[in-house]
Every structure is written in C-alpha cells, then in structure tokens.
Backbone as a ProteinNet text record, in pm:
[ID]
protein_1_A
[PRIMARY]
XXXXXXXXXXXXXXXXXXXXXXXXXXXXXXXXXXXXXXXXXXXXXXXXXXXXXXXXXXXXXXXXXXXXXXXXXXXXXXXXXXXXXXXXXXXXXXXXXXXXXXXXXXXXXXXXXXXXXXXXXXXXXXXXXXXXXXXXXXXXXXXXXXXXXXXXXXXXXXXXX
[TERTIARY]
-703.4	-632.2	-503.5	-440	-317.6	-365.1	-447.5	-436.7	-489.5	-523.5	-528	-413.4	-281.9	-126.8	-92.7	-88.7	-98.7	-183.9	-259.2	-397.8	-366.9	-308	-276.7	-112.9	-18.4	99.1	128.8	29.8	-41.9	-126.9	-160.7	-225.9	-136.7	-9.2	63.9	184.3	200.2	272.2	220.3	83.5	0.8	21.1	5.7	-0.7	187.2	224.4	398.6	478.6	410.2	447.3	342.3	277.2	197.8	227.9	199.1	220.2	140.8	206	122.3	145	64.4	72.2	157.3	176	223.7	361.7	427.5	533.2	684.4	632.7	769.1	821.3	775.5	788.8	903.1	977.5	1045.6	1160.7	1249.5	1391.9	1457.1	1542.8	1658.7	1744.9	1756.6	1827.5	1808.4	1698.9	1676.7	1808.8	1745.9	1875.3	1847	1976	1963.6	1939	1864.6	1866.1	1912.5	2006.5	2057.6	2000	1924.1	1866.5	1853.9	1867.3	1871.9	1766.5	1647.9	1535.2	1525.8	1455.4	1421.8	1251	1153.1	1057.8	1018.6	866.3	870.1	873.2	834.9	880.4	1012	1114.3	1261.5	1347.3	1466.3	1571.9	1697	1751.5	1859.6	1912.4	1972.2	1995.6	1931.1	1848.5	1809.8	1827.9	1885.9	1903.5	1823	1817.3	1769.7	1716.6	1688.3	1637	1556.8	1543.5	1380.2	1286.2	1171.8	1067.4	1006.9	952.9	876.3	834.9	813.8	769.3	647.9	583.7	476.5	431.3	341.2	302.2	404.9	396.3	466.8	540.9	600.7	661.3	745.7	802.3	928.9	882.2	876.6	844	1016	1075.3	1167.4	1165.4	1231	1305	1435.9	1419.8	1560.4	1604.6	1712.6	1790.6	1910	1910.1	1953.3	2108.2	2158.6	2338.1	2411.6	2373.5	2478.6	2427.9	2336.4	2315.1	2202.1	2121.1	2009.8	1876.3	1798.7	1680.7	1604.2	1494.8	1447.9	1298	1226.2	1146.7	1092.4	996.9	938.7	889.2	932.6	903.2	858.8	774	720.5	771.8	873.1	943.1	895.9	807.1	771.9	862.5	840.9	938.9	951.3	809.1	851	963.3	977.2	1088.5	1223.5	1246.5	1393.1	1447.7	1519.8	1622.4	1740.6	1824.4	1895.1	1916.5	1993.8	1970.1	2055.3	2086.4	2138.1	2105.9	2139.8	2049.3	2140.9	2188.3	2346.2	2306.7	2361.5	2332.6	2379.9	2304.9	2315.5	2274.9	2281.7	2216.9	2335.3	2291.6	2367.5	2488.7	2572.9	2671.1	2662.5	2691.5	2740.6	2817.7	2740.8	2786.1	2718.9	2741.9	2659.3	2667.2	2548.7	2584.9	2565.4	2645.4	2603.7	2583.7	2621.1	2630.7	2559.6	2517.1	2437.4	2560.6	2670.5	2754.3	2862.2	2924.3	3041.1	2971.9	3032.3	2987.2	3022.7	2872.5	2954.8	3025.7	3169.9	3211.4	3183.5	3209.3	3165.3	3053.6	2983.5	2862.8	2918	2835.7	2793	2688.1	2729.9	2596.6	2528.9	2428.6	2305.8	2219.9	2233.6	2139.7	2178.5	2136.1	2138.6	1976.3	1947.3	1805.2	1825.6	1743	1718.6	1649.4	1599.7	1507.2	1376	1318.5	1171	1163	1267.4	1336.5	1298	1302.9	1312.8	1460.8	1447.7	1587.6	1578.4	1720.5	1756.4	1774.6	1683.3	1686.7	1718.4	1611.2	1619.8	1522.5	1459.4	1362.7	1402.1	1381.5	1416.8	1288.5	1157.3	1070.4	1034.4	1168.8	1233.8	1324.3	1373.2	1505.7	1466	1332.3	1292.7	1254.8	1297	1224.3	1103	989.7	870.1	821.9	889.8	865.7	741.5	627.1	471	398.1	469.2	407.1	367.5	413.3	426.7	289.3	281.8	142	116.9	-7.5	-20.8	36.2	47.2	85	230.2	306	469.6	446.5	369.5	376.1	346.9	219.4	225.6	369.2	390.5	501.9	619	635.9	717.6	716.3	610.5	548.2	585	506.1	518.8	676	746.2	926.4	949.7	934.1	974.6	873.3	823.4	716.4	647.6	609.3	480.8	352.9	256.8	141.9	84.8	161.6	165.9	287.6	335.7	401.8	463.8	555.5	543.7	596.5	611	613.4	748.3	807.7	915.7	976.1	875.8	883.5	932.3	910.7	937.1	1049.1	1109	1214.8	1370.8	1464.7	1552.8	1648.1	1662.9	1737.5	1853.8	1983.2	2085.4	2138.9	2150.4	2199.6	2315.4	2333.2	2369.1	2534.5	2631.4	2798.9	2850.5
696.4	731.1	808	791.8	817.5	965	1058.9	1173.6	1289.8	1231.5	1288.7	1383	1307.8	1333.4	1425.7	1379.2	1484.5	1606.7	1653.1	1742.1	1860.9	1743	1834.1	1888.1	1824.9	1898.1	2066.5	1987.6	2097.8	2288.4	2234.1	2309.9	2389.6	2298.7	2374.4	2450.9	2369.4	2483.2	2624.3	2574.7	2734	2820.7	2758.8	2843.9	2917.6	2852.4	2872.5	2971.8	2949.9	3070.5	3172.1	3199.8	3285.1	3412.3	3508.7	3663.1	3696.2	3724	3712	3904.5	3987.3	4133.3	4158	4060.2	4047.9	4088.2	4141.2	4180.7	4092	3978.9	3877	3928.6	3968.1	4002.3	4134.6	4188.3	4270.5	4286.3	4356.3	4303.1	4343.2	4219.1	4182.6	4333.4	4385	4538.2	4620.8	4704.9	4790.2	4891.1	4990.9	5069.2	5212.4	5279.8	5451.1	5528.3	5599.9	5727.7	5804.5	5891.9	6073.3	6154.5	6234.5	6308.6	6499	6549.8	6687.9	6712.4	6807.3	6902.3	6996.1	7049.6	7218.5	7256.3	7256.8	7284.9	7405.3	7464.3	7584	7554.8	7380.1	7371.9	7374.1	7338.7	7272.8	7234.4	7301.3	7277.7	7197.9	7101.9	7081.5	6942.1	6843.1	6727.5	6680.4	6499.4	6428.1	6287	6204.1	6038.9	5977.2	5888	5752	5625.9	5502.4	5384	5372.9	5347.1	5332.5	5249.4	5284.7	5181.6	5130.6	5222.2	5193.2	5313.6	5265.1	5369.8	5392.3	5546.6	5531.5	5602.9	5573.3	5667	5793.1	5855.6	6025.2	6065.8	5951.5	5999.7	5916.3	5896.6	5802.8	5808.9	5669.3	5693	5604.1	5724.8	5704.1	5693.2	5616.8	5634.4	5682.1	5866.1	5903.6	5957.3	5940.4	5937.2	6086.5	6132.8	6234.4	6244.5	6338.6	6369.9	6302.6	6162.9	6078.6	5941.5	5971.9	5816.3	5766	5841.6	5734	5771.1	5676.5	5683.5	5731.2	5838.8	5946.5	5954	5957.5	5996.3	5917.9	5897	5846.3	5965.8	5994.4	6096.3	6055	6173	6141.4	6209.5	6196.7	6321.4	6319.8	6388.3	6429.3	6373.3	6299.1	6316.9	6473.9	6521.6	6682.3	6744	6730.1	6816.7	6796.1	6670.8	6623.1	6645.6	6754.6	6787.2	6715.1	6617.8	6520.5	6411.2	6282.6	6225.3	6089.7	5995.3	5893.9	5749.9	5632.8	5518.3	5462.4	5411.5	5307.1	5175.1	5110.4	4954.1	4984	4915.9	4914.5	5034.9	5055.3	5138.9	5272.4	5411.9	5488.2	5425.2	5487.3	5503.3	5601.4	5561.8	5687.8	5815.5	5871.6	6030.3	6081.3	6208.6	6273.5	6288.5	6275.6	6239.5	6365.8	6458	6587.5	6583.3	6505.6	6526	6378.5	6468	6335.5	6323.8	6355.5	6285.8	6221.1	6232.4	6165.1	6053.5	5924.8	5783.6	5774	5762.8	5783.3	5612.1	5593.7	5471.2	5339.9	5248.3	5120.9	5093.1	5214.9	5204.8	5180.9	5074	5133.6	5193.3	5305.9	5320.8	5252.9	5220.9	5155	5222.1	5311.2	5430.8	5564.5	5639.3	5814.1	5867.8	5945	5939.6	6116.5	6104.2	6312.2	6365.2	6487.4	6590.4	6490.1	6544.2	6481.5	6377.8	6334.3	6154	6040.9	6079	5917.5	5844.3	5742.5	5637.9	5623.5	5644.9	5591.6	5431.5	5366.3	5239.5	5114.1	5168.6	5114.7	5097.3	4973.2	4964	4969.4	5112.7	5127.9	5061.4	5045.9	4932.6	4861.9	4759.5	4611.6	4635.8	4712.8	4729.1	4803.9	4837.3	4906.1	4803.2	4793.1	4743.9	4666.4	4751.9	4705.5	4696.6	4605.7	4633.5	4591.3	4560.2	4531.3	4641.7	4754.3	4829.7	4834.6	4944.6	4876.1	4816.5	4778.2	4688.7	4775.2	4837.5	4895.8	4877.4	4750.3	4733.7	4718.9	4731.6	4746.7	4933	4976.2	5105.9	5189.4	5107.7	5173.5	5164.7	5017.2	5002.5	5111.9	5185.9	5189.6	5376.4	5379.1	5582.4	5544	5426.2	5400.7	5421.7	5367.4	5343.8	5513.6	5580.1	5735.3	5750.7	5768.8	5881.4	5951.6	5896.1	5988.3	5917.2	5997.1	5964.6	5933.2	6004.8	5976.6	6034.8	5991.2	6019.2	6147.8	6205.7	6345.7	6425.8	6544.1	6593.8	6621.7	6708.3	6770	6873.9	6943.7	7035	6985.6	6866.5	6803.3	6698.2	6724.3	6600.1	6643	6557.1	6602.4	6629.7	6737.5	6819.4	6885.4	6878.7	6919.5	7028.5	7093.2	7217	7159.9	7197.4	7134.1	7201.9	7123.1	7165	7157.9
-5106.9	-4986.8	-5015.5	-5108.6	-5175.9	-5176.1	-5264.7	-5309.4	-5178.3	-5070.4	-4976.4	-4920.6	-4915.5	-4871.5	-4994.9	-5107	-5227.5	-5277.4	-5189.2	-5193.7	-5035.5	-4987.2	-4887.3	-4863.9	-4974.2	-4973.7	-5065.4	-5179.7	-5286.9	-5187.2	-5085.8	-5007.4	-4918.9	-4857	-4793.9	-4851	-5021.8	-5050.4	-5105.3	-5173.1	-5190.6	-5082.3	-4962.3	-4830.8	-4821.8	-4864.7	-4839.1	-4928.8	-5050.5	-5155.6	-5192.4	-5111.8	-5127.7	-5073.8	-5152.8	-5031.7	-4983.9	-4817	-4732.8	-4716.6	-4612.9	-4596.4	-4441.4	-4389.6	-4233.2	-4260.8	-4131.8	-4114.3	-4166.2	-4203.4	-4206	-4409.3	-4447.7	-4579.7	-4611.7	-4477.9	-4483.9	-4510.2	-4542.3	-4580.1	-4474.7	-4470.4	-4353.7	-4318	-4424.4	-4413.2	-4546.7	-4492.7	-4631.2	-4695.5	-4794.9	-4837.9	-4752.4	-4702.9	-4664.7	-4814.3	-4771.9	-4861.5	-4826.6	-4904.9	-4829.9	-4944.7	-4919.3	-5001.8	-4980.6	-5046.6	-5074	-5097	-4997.7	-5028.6	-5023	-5078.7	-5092.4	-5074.7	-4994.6	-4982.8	-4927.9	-4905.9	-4814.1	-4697.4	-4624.5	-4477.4	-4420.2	-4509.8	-4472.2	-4579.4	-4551.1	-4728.9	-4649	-4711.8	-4644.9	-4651.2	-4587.2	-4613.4	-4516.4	-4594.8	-4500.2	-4515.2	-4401.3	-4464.4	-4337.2	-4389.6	-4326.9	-4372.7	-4288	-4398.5	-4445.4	-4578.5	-4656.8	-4581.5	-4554.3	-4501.8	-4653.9	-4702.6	-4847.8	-4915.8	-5036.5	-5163.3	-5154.8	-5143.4	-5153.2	-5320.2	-5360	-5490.9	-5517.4	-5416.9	-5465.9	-5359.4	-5266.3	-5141.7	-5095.9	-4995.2	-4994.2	-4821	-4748.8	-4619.8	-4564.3	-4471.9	-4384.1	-4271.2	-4192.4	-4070.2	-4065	-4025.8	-4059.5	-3915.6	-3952.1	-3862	-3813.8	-3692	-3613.8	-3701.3	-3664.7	-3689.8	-3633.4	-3524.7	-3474.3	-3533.4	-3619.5	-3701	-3648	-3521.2	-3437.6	-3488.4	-3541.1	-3574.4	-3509.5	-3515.5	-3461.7	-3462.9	-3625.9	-3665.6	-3794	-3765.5	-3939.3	-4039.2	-4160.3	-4197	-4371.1	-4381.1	-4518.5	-4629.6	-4726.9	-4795.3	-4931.2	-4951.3	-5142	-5212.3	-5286.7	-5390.4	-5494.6	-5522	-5570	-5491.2	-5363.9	-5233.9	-5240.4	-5368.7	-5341.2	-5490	-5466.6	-5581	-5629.9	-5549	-5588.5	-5441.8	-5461.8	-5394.2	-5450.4	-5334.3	-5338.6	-5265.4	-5286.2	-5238	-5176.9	-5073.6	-5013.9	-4942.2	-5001.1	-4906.6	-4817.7	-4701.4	-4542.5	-4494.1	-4349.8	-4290.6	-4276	-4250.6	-4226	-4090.9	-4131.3	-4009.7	-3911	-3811.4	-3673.8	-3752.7	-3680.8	-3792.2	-3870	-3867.2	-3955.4	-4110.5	-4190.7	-4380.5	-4394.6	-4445.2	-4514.3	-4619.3	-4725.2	-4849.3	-4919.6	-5043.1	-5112.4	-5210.6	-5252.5	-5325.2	-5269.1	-5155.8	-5101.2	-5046.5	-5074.1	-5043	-4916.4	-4788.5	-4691.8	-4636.8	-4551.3	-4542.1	-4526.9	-4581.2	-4554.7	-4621.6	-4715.4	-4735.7	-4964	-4991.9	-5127.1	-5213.3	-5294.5	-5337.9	-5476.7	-5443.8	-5515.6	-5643.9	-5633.8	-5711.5	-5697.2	-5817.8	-5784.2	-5838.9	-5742.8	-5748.5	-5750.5	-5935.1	-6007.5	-5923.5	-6037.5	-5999.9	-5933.8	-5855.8	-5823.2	-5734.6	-5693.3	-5656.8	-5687.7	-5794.2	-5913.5	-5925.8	-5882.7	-5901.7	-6034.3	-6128.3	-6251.9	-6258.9	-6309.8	-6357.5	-6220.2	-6108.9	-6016.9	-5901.3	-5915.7	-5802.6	-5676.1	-5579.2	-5526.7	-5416.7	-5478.5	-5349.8	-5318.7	-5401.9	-5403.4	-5276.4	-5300.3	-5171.4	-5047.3	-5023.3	-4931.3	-4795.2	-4738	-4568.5	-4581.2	-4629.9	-4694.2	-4779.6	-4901.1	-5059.8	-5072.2	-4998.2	-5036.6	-4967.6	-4881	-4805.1	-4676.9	-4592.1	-4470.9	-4346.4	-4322.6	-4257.5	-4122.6	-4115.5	-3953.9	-3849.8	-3869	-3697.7	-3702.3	-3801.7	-3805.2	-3815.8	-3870.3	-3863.1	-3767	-3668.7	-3509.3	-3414.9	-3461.2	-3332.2	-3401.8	-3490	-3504.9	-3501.4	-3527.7	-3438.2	-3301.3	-3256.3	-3074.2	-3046.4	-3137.1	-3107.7	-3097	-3200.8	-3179.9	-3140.1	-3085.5	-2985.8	-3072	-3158.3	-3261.6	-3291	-3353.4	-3344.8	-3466.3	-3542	-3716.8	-3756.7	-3895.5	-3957.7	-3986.6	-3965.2	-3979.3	-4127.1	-4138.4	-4259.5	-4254.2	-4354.6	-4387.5	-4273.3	-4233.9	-4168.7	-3984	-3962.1	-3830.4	-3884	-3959.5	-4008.6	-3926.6	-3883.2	-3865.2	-3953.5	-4038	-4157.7	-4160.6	-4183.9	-4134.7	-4265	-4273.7	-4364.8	-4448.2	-4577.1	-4670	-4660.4	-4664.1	-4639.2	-4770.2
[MASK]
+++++++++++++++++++++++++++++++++++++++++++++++++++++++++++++++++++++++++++++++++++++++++++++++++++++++++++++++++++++++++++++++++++++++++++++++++++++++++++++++++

C-alpha cells in the first residue's frame, strides 16, 4: 500500500520537470536585438525582442521608431553585418545605432559579421529558447495583422545615423 503514494509522487515529478513544448516555457522578458543589415531587400537598422533562434535566422518582434511592436520578422543572419544584444525590452524611441547603449538598457552581447553572438547563447535568452510553438506564433501574426512572418524587405528599418 505504501509504494503506491511513492510511485505516484515519482510520476508527478517526472511530469513536473519535464520539458514540455507549450507556451509556459517562455522567458519572462527576452533580450532586444539592434542590429545593422545590408541586404538586396533593405539596409539599415533594425531592433526588437528576440522571439527565438532559428538555424540561420533570428525571428523578431521588432519594433516601429516609437518603440511599438509592429511586425514579426525573419532576419538572416548572412544580412547582419554587426549587431548588439540588451537586457530588457527596447525603450520608447527610436535605436539608431548598434553601438550606443540605448538607456536603462544593458548590453549582453556583441553580435559579428553574419550575427553570431561572441561567447553567448543568445537562445537561452530568447522569449522562446525551445522554439516558438504555433499557436504562440499565430496569436502573435494575429496581434500584428500578418499572415506569416515577414522578410527583410517588409521589416520596419530605419536608416543608419
């Protein structure tokens, strides 16, 4: 009778530390990226919060010149010539620059040629460090008014100062 209560605590903590793919696995507040591209769709500066890393691309929610999240966008890492990582979310205002720390903010990383973070998991610190799950990824096209993800070329990109 005894190993019943013990068989079944064994069970709920498997269930408890286990990773699960559902939305609760997200971080409380991912890191902004401000990043510098140069592609044939669009050259220029772009920030917003990391959702997650993908293989060869970096998926954002970046955000307009007054700081308001806009668009989910998919940015090459080939497209990004230099770049920076900041705890917390952008501020009100516009980030022109990937080297001036913008306020209140610290930075986390400096991310080279290609946008590779130097010595830094940057999709540990991402929103969705297991990847983001459909249905956080519909509601979240549904939130901006898109239908998929968009490219470089539909990003909101502000010319480099």
């Amino acid at each position: 009778m005894r190993r019943l209560p013990v068989v079944g605590l064994l069970l709920l903590a498997g269930c408890t530390f286990g990773r699960s793919s559902t939305v609760e696995h997200y971080q409380a507040e991912g890191v902004t990226l401000v990043l510098a591209v140069q592609s044939s769709e669009a050259s220029g500066i772009i920030a917003g919060e990391l959702l997650t890393v993908e293989p060869d691309a970096y998926l954002l929610d970046a955000v307009n010149q007054i700081g308001d999240p806009v668009r989910v966008v998919r940015v090459p890492m080939r497209d990004i010539t230099r770049g920076a990582a900041y705890s917390g979310r952008s501020p009100r205002g516009e980030v022109r620059s990937v080297v001036d720390t913008p306020p209140g903010m610290r930075r986390v990383a400096r991310l080279g040629e290609a946008g590779r973070a130097r010595g830094m998991d940057l999709q540990r610190l991402s929103r969705f460090p297991f990847g983001i799950p459909d249905a956080a990824l519909s509601r979240l096209l549904d939130a901006r008014v898109q239908t998929e993800v968009a490219g470089l070329g539909f990003a909101p990109i502000r010319s480099t100062y």
